[in-house]
Amino acid sequence: MKLQRKNRRALALGALAVSGALALTACGSDDTGGKDNAGGGSSTAASNSSIKCDGAKGQLLADGSSAQKNAIDAWVKEFSQACGVQINYKGGGSGAGVTAFGQGQVAFAGSDSALKPEDVAASKKVCSGGQGIDLPMVGGPIAVGYNVPGVSDLVLDAPTLAKIFDDKIQNWNDPAIKKLNPNAKLPDLKIQAFHRSDESGTTDNFTKYLKAAAPSDWTYSGGKAWQAKGGQAAPQSSGVAQQVKQTNGAIGYFELSYAKDLSTVAIDTGASAPVKATVDGATKAIADAKVVGTGSDLSLKLNYATKADGAYPMVLVTYEIACDKGNKADTLPATKAFLRYIASEDGQKILTEKDYAPIPEAIISKVRTTIEGLS
C-alpha cells in the first residue's frame, strides 16, 4: 500500500515538473509579465516587450559594476528566455570590467565611472577601427545603510559623513551627529565604517559626492580605489551590505537595491527637508546631468552638490561599455540586441521594480540611437 502511494506521488510530481518546464518555455519572468519565447536568432519581438533577437545567438561574456548586478540579472533572464542567448555577467566590479574590456576578454562591460583617456586608448587595440564608448544605462541612489540599535531614523550631512568615513568621528553619540538628530537616542557605541575593498565606481561616485558637498572635510583626490584611512573593507556592494547588516554600529555605502532590511540615512543637503535614498530622488538628480562625452560617447557630468528639493545627491550612473566600431562579428548581433533591449522602454521599466532609477528620456533616447549604429 505504501509503495502504491509512493508511486502515485512520484507520478504526480513528475507531471508537475513537466508542466512547470512547459510553462517556463512558454513564458518569461514574472518581473514584467508573460513572454513568448522567440527562439534563438529570431527577429520576432517577444510578447509585451521590445526584445528583438535579430540574429542573436551563442553566448556573451561580460564583467564589471556590481552596482547594476541585480538589474543585469533581471534583464538577462528576460532576454535569454526570448532569444536563447546565454549571458554570463560576472559583476566583479567596475575596475575589473574596464580591465577585461581593454584586454578583449568580454563583449561589453559595466562601469559606474566613465572611461578615462587611458582606458579609451587601451580599447582601440580591441575595437578594430573604433574605440570603447560609454552608454548610460542604469541610474540609482547610493544608499548609506547603518546598523545602530534603537535608531530607526538618522539624518547626516556631507561634512559629518566625510568625517565618519575618514575616521575623524568615531562614536555614534558624537556631538555632530547629535546636533543633526536631537530626538534620537544615540548610543555610546563605536562606529564601524565599511568601504569597498575592490576598485569600484560606487566608491568613485560616493567620494565625488563628499568632495563636491564637503570639500574642506574630504580632501582626497578620489577614484575607484578607496583612499581614506581607517575603516574596514569588504568586496563588492553585496559584501559591504552584508557586513553592515551583521555588525552593530556599522555604516556603509551601496546601491539602494542592496539596502533591503537595512535602515538608510536621510541626507541633509540644505534643501527644505532631508532627502532619503529613493528612485524618484535619484531620477531628479540625474535629470540635471549634462552629456560631456564626444562623438558616440555619452558620458555624463552629475551635479553632486544639488540642493534641489527632493533631489537625492548621492547618485551614480552605470555605463555599458562597448565598441562603437570593430565589435567582434560573432558577438555583435547578441551584444547589440541585448543593449537595444535594456535601453528600451520595457527594459528601463524593470529598473524601477529593482530599486534602480531609469535614465531620463532626454538621455536614453540618445543611447538608443547610438546602439543602432554599433558595428
Short mmCIF file of C-alpha atoms in Angstrom, two decimals:
data_model
loop_
_atom_site.label_atom_id
_atom_site.label_comp_id
_atom_site.label_asym_id
_atom_site.label_seq_id
_atom_site.Cartn_x
_atom_site.Cartn_y
_atom_site.Cartn_z
CA MET A 1 0.00 0.00 0.00
CA LYS A 2 2.85 2.37 0.94
CA LEU A 3 4.57 1.53 -2.33
CA GLN A 4 1.43 2.38 -4.32
CA ARG A 5 1.15 5.73 -2.53
CA LYS A 6 4.81 6.48 -3.29
CA ASN A 7 4.30 5.61 -6.96
CA ARG A 8 1.24 7.82 -7.23
CA ARG A 9 3.15 10.66 -5.55
CA ALA A 10 6.13 10.24 -7.89
CA LEU A 11 3.85 10.31 -10.94
CA ALA A 12 2.15 13.47 -9.68
CA LEU A 13 5.47 15.19 -9.05
CA GLY A 14 6.69 14.15 -12.48
CA ALA A 15 3.62 15.60 -14.15
CA LEU A 16 4.04 18.81 -12.17
CA ALA A 17 7.69 19.11 -13.24
CA VAL A 18 6.79 18.63 -16.90
CA SER A 19 4.01 21.18 -16.75
CA GLY A 20 6.36 23.61 -14.96
CA ALA A 21 9.01 23.15 -17.63
CA LEU A 22 6.47 23.75 -20.35
CA ALA A 23 5.29 26.89 -18.57
CA LEU A 24 8.84 28.21 -18.34
CA THR A 25 9.35 27.53 -22.02
CA ALA A 26 6.21 29.38 -22.94
CA CYS A 27 6.56 32.28 -20.53
CA GLY A 28 9.12 34.76 -19.37
CA SER A 29 9.88 36.13 -15.95
CA ASP A 30 7.10 37.38 -13.74
CA ASP A 31 9.10 40.63 -13.46
CA THR A 32 7.35 42.13 -16.47
CA GLY A 33 4.63 39.67 -17.34
CA GLY A 34 4.46 36.65 -19.64
CA LYS A 35 6.60 36.45 -22.73
CA ASP A 36 6.61 34.10 -25.67
CA ASN A 37 9.96 32.50 -26.35
CA ALA A 38 11.12 33.99 -29.61
CA GLY A 39 13.82 31.38 -30.05
CA GLY A 40 17.49 31.87 -30.79
CA GLY A 41 18.14 34.07 -33.75
CA SER A 42 14.51 35.04 -34.31
CA SER A 43 13.69 38.65 -35.11
CA THR A 44 10.21 38.32 -33.66
CA ALA A 45 9.60 40.62 -30.73
CA ALA A 46 8.61 38.84 -27.55
CA SER A 47 5.06 39.47 -26.36
CA ASN A 48 4.63 42.59 -24.22
CA SER A 49 8.27 43.61 -24.68
CA SER A 50 10.64 45.18 -27.15
CA ILE A 51 13.02 42.24 -27.26
CA LYS A 52 14.15 41.76 -30.85
CA CYS A 53 16.69 39.00 -31.23
CA ASP A 54 17.80 39.93 -34.77
CA GLY A 55 20.20 37.06 -35.31
CA ALA A 56 21.48 36.95 -31.73
CA LYS A 57 22.92 33.55 -30.81
CA GLY A 58 25.54 31.80 -28.75
CA GLN A 59 26.81 33.31 -25.53
CA LEU A 60 28.21 36.60 -24.26
CA LEU A 61 30.82 37.13 -21.58
CA ALA A 62 30.64 40.41 -19.65
CA ASP A 63 32.01 41.81 -16.42
CA GLY A 64 32.02 44.97 -14.38
CA SER A 65 29.91 47.00 -12.00
CA SER A 66 28.40 45.05 -9.13
CA ALA A 67 26.11 48.05 -8.61
CA GLN A 68 23.99 47.02 -11.60
CA LYS A 69 24.21 43.26 -11.00
CA ASN A 70 20.61 42.94 -9.79
CA ALA A 71 19.38 44.82 -12.86
CA ILE A 72 21.56 42.80 -15.24
CA ASP A 73 20.29 39.54 -13.72
CA ALA A 74 16.68 40.58 -14.35
CA TRP A 75 17.45 41.70 -17.90
CA VAL A 76 19.40 38.54 -18.72
CA LYS A 77 16.52 36.39 -17.54
CA GLU A 78 14.11 38.12 -19.90
CA PHE A 79 16.48 38.33 -22.86
CA SER A 80 17.75 34.76 -22.61
CA GLN A 81 14.24 33.35 -22.49
CA ALA A 82 13.29 35.36 -25.57
CA CYS A 83 16.41 34.79 -27.67
CA GLY A 84 18.12 31.69 -26.31
CA VAL A 85 21.39 33.58 -25.75
CA GLN A 86 23.44 32.78 -22.67
CA ILE A 87 24.92 35.87 -20.98
CA ASN A 88 27.47 35.45 -18.23
CA TYR A 89 27.89 38.74 -16.34
CA LYS A 90 30.43 38.29 -13.55
CA GLY A 91 29.82 41.58 -11.71
CA GLY A 92 33.39 41.70 -10.41
CA GLY A 93 33.43 45.48 -10.02
CA SER A 94 33.88 48.43 -12.36
CA GLY A 95 37.67 48.23 -12.32
CA ALA A 96 37.63 44.56 -13.28
CA GLY A 97 35.12 45.23 -16.05
CA VAL A 98 37.10 48.06 -17.65
CA THR A 99 40.29 45.97 -17.48
CA ALA A 100 38.60 42.95 -19.04
CA PHE A 101 37.14 45.08 -21.82
CA GLY A 102 40.52 46.66 -22.57
CA GLN A 103 42.03 43.19 -22.85
CA GLY A 104 39.34 41.97 -25.23
CA GLN A 105 38.04 39.37 -22.77
CA VAL A 106 34.39 40.50 -22.76
CA ALA A 107 31.81 41.62 -25.30
CA PHE A 108 30.77 44.54 -23.11
CA ALA A 109 31.49 45.82 -19.62
CA GLY A 110 29.69 47.75 -16.92
CA SER A 111 31.26 50.69 -15.09
CA ASP A 112 29.91 53.24 -12.63
CA SER A 113 32.54 55.70 -13.89
CA ALA A 114 33.12 56.84 -17.45
CA LEU A 115 36.18 55.63 -19.33
CA LYS A 116 39.39 57.55 -18.67
CA PRO A 117 41.65 58.60 -21.58
CA GLU A 118 43.99 55.69 -20.89
CA ASP A 119 41.02 53.29 -20.94
CA VAL A 120 39.93 54.64 -24.31
CA ALA A 121 43.48 54.22 -25.63
CA ALA A 122 43.53 50.59 -24.48
CA SER A 123 40.12 49.94 -26.06
CA LYS A 124 41.39 50.96 -29.51
CA LYS A 125 43.53 47.82 -29.53
CA VAL A 126 40.43 45.59 -29.30
CA CYS A 127 37.90 47.76 -31.16
CA SER A 128 39.22 47.48 -34.71
CA GLY A 129 38.88 50.93 -36.28
CA GLY A 130 36.91 52.21 -33.30
CA GLN A 131 37.03 52.66 -29.54
CA GLY A 132 35.14 51.96 -26.35
CA ILE A 133 32.22 54.28 -25.61
CA ASP A 134 30.10 54.95 -22.51
CA LEU A 135 26.36 54.25 -22.73
CA PRO A 136 24.48 55.42 -19.59
CA MET A 137 22.01 52.67 -18.80
CA VAL A 138 21.31 52.33 -15.07
CA GLY A 139 20.76 55.08 -12.55
CA GLY A 140 20.31 54.90 -8.85
CA PRO A 141 20.94 56.32 -5.44
CA ILE A 142 23.93 55.26 -3.37
CA ALA A 143 22.29 54.49 -0.06
CA VAL A 144 24.17 54.85 3.20
CA GLY A 145 23.00 51.97 5.35
CA TYR A 146 23.56 51.72 9.08
CA ASN A 147 23.05 49.33 11.99
CA VAL A 148 22.54 51.24 15.24
CA PRO A 149 20.24 49.59 17.80
CA GLY A 150 17.29 51.79 18.72
CA VAL A 151 17.82 54.29 15.90
CA SER A 152 15.40 53.91 13.00
CA ASP A 153 15.64 57.45 11.58
CA LEU A 154 19.03 59.05 11.08
CA VAL A 155 19.98 62.31 9.36
CA LEU A 156 23.53 63.07 8.29
CA ASP A 157 25.07 65.76 6.10
CA ALA A 158 28.10 65.68 3.84
CA PRO A 159 30.64 67.09 6.37
CA THR A 160 29.55 64.59 9.02
CA LEU A 161 29.65 61.69 6.57
CA ALA A 162 33.11 62.75 5.42
CA LYS A 163 34.40 62.77 9.00
CA ILE A 164 32.82 59.39 9.76
CA PHE A 165 34.41 57.72 6.74
CA ASP A 166 37.73 59.47 7.38
CA ASP A 167 37.84 58.13 10.95
CA LYS A 168 37.51 61.61 12.48
CA ILE A 169 34.11 60.88 14.05
CA GLN A 170 34.36 57.53 15.83
CA ASN A 171 31.33 57.23 18.08
CA TRP A 172 27.59 57.31 17.42
CA ASN A 173 26.89 59.80 20.23
CA ASP A 174 29.33 62.34 18.78
CA PRO A 175 28.08 65.95 19.17
CA ALA A 176 27.99 66.46 15.38
CA ILE A 177 25.60 63.52 14.95
CA LYS A 178 23.54 64.60 17.99
CA LYS A 179 23.10 68.06 16.51
CA LEU A 180 21.56 66.61 13.36
CA ASN A 181 19.40 64.15 15.33
CA PRO A 182 18.24 65.92 18.52
CA ASN A 183 15.39 63.48 19.17
CA ALA A 184 17.30 60.25 18.52
CA LYS A 185 18.59 58.05 21.33
CA LEU A 186 22.14 57.72 20.06
CA PRO A 187 24.09 55.05 21.94
CA ASP A 188 27.65 55.23 23.24
CA LEU A 189 28.77 52.84 20.51
CA LYS A 190 31.87 52.75 18.30
CA ILE A 191 31.25 53.45 14.62
CA GLN A 192 32.30 50.62 12.29
CA ALA A 193 32.65 52.21 8.84
CA PHE A 194 32.80 49.85 5.87
CA HIS A 195 34.08 50.68 2.39
CA ARG A 196 34.76 48.70 -0.78
CA SER A 197 37.94 46.62 -0.93
CA ASP A 198 37.84 46.34 -4.72
CA GLU A 199 38.11 49.14 -7.25
CA SER A 200 34.58 50.41 -7.60
CA GLY A 201 32.61 53.04 -9.45
CA THR A 202 30.37 53.14 -6.38
CA THR A 203 33.34 54.33 -4.35
CA ASP A 204 34.21 56.82 -7.09
CA ASN A 205 30.72 58.35 -7.07
CA PHE A 206 30.36 58.25 -3.28
CA THR A 207 33.63 60.13 -2.82
CA LYS A 208 32.79 62.55 -5.65
CA TYR A 209 29.71 63.49 -3.62
CA LEU A 210 31.79 64.02 -0.46
CA LYS A 211 34.34 66.07 -2.37
CA ALA A 212 31.66 68.24 -4.02
CA ALA A 213 29.48 68.75 -0.94
CA ALA A 214 32.16 68.82 1.79
CA PRO A 215 35.41 69.89 0.12
CA SER A 216 37.08 71.08 3.32
CA ASP A 217 36.37 67.78 5.10
CA TRP A 218 37.10 65.37 2.23
CA THR A 219 40.46 66.28 0.76
CA TYR A 220 41.26 63.09 -1.16
CA SER A 221 41.59 63.12 -4.94
CA GLY A 222 39.01 60.34 -5.40
CA GLY A 223 38.74 57.49 -7.86
CA LYS A 224 37.67 53.85 -7.90
CA ALA A 225 40.11 52.84 -5.12
CA TRP A 226 39.37 53.80 -1.51
CA GLN A 227 41.90 56.36 -0.23
CA ALA A 228 40.86 57.39 3.29
CA LYS A 229 42.49 55.98 6.39
CA GLY A 230 40.73 53.71 8.86
CA GLY A 231 37.51 51.80 8.41
CA GLN A 232 37.06 48.24 7.27
CA ALA A 233 36.86 46.83 3.75
CA ALA A 234 34.55 44.32 2.10
CA PRO A 235 34.30 43.15 -1.52
CA GLN A 236 31.56 44.44 -3.81
CA SER A 237 28.29 46.08 -2.82
CA SER A 238 26.81 42.85 -1.54
CA GLY A 239 29.78 42.35 0.79
CA VAL A 240 29.54 45.84 2.28
CA ALA A 241 25.78 45.47 2.78
CA GLN A 242 26.24 42.10 4.48
CA GLN A 243 28.84 43.50 6.87
CA VAL A 244 26.58 46.40 7.82
CA LYS A 245 23.69 44.03 8.39
CA GLN A 246 25.61 41.78 10.77
CA THR A 247 27.75 44.36 12.64
CA ASN A 248 26.45 46.54 15.49
CA GLY A 249 27.47 50.15 14.98
CA ALA A 250 28.19 49.64 11.28
CA ILE A 251 27.72 52.09 8.43
CA GLY A 252 28.47 51.60 4.73
CA TYR A 253 27.56 52.71 1.22
CA PHE A 254 25.97 50.66 -1.56
CA GLU A 255 23.20 50.88 -4.13
CA LEU A 256 19.61 51.04 -2.93
CA SER A 257 18.89 47.57 -4.31
CA TYR A 258 21.31 46.16 -1.70
CA ALA A 259 19.66 48.01 1.19
CA LYS A 260 16.88 45.50 1.79
CA ASP A 261 16.14 45.05 5.51
CA LEU A 262 18.56 47.86 6.40
CA SER A 263 17.95 51.35 7.75
CA THR A 264 19.25 54.10 5.46
CA VAL A 265 20.43 57.63 6.18
CA ALA A 266 18.47 60.71 5.11
CA ILE A 267 20.82 63.35 3.70
CA ASP A 268 20.62 66.98 4.80
CA THR A 269 21.54 68.74 1.55
CA GLY A 270 20.43 72.19 2.60
CA ALA A 271 17.06 71.68 0.91
CA SER A 272 13.79 72.26 2.78
CA ALA A 273 13.90 68.73 4.21
CA PRO A 274 16.41 65.87 4.44
CA VAL A 275 16.24 63.52 1.45
CA LYS A 276 16.06 59.72 1.66
CA ALA A 277 17.56 57.43 -0.94
CA THR A 278 14.74 56.76 -3.40
CA VAL A 279 14.41 56.02 -7.09
CA ASP A 280 12.46 59.24 -7.69
CA GLY A 281 15.03 61.31 -5.82
CA ALA A 282 17.84 59.81 -7.90
CA THR A 283 16.00 60.44 -11.18
CA LYS A 284 15.56 64.10 -10.22
CA ALA A 285 19.30 64.40 -9.66
CA ILE A 286 20.26 62.53 -12.86
CA ALA A 287 17.93 64.72 -14.92
CA ASP A 288 20.22 67.62 -14.02
CA ALA A 289 23.23 65.83 -15.57
CA LYS A 290 24.97 67.07 -18.71
CA VAL A 291 26.30 64.92 -21.56
CA VAL A 292 30.02 65.68 -21.75
CA GLY A 293 31.20 62.83 -23.97
CA THR A 294 32.25 63.50 -27.55
CA GLY A 295 31.25 61.64 -30.70
CA SER A 296 29.35 58.47 -29.84
CA ASP A 297 30.42 58.63 -26.19
CA LEU A 298 27.59 59.65 -23.85
CA SER A 299 29.40 60.08 -20.54
CA LEU A 300 27.65 62.41 -18.09
CA LYS A 301 28.60 65.07 -15.57
CA LEU A 302 26.43 64.78 -12.45
CA ASN A 303 25.62 67.59 -10.04
CA TYR A 304 26.56 66.00 -6.70
CA ALA A 305 26.12 69.24 -4.77
CA THR A 306 22.48 69.81 -5.73
CA LYS A 307 20.24 71.38 -3.10
CA ALA A 308 17.01 71.00 -5.07
CA ASP A 309 14.05 69.83 -3.03
CA GLY A 310 13.52 66.10 -3.36
CA ALA A 311 16.75 65.50 -5.29
CA TYR A 312 18.96 62.83 -3.73
CA PRO A 313 22.53 63.93 -4.48
CA MET A 314 24.45 60.72 -3.87
CA VAL A 315 23.76 59.03 -7.20
CA LEU A 316 25.60 57.02 -9.75
CA VAL A 317 25.06 56.16 -13.36
CA THR A 318 26.28 52.82 -14.62
CA TYR A 319 27.55 52.78 -18.18
CA GLU A 320 27.60 49.82 -20.51
CA ILE A 321 30.90 49.99 -22.38
CA ALA A 322 31.03 48.68 -25.93
CA CYS A 323 32.99 49.29 -29.11
CA ASP A 324 31.42 51.91 -31.34
CA LYS A 325 33.11 50.15 -34.29
CA GLY A 326 35.09 46.97 -34.59
CA ASN A 327 32.96 44.69 -32.43
CA LYS A 328 33.70 41.00 -32.94
CA ALA A 329 31.50 39.58 -35.67
CA ASP A 330 30.45 36.56 -33.62
CA THR A 331 29.23 38.61 -30.64
CA LEU A 332 27.98 41.81 -32.29
CA PRO A 333 24.39 40.61 -33.04
CA ALA A 334 23.82 39.43 -29.45
CA THR A 335 25.55 42.44 -27.90
CA LYS A 336 23.53 44.88 -29.98
CA ALA A 337 20.25 43.06 -29.37
CA PHE A 338 20.83 42.91 -25.60
CA LEU A 339 21.83 46.58 -25.35
CA ARG A 340 18.85 47.55 -27.51
CA TYR A 341 16.52 45.69 -25.14
CA ILE A 342 17.89 47.11 -21.89
CA ALA A 343 17.72 50.66 -23.29
CA SER A 344 14.13 50.12 -24.46
CA GLU A 345 11.08 51.35 -22.59
CA ASP A 346 10.37 47.83 -21.32
CA GLY A 347 13.96 47.32 -20.26
CA GLN A 348 14.07 50.59 -18.36
CA LYS A 349 10.78 49.78 -16.60
CA ILE A 350 12.46 46.81 -14.93
CA LEU A 351 14.86 49.20 -13.20
CA THR A 352 12.15 50.73 -11.03
CA GLU A 353 10.99 47.28 -9.94
CA LYS A 354 14.56 46.52 -8.80
CA ASP A 355 15.09 49.81 -6.91
CA TYR A 356 17.12 51.45 -9.66
CA ALA A 357 16.39 54.73 -11.43
CA PRO A 358 15.59 54.74 -15.16
CA ILE A 359 17.74 57.03 -17.28
CA PRO A 360 15.77 60.21 -18.14
CA GLU A 361 14.20 60.17 -21.61
CA ALA A 362 16.34 63.01 -23.00
CA ILE A 363 19.45 60.89 -22.35
CA ILE A 364 18.21 57.35 -23.02
CA SER A 365 16.87 58.38 -26.43
CA LYS A 366 20.43 59.28 -27.43
CA VAL A 367 21.62 55.91 -26.11
CA ARG A 368 19.08 54.08 -28.29
CA THR A 369 20.24 55.94 -31.40
CA THR A 370 23.89 55.19 -30.62
CA ILE A 371 23.22 51.47 -30.13
CA GLU A 372 21.67 51.21 -33.59
CA GLY A 373 24.94 52.50 -35.04
CA LEU A 374 27.21 49.94 -33.35
CA SER A 375 29.16 47.92 -35.89
#
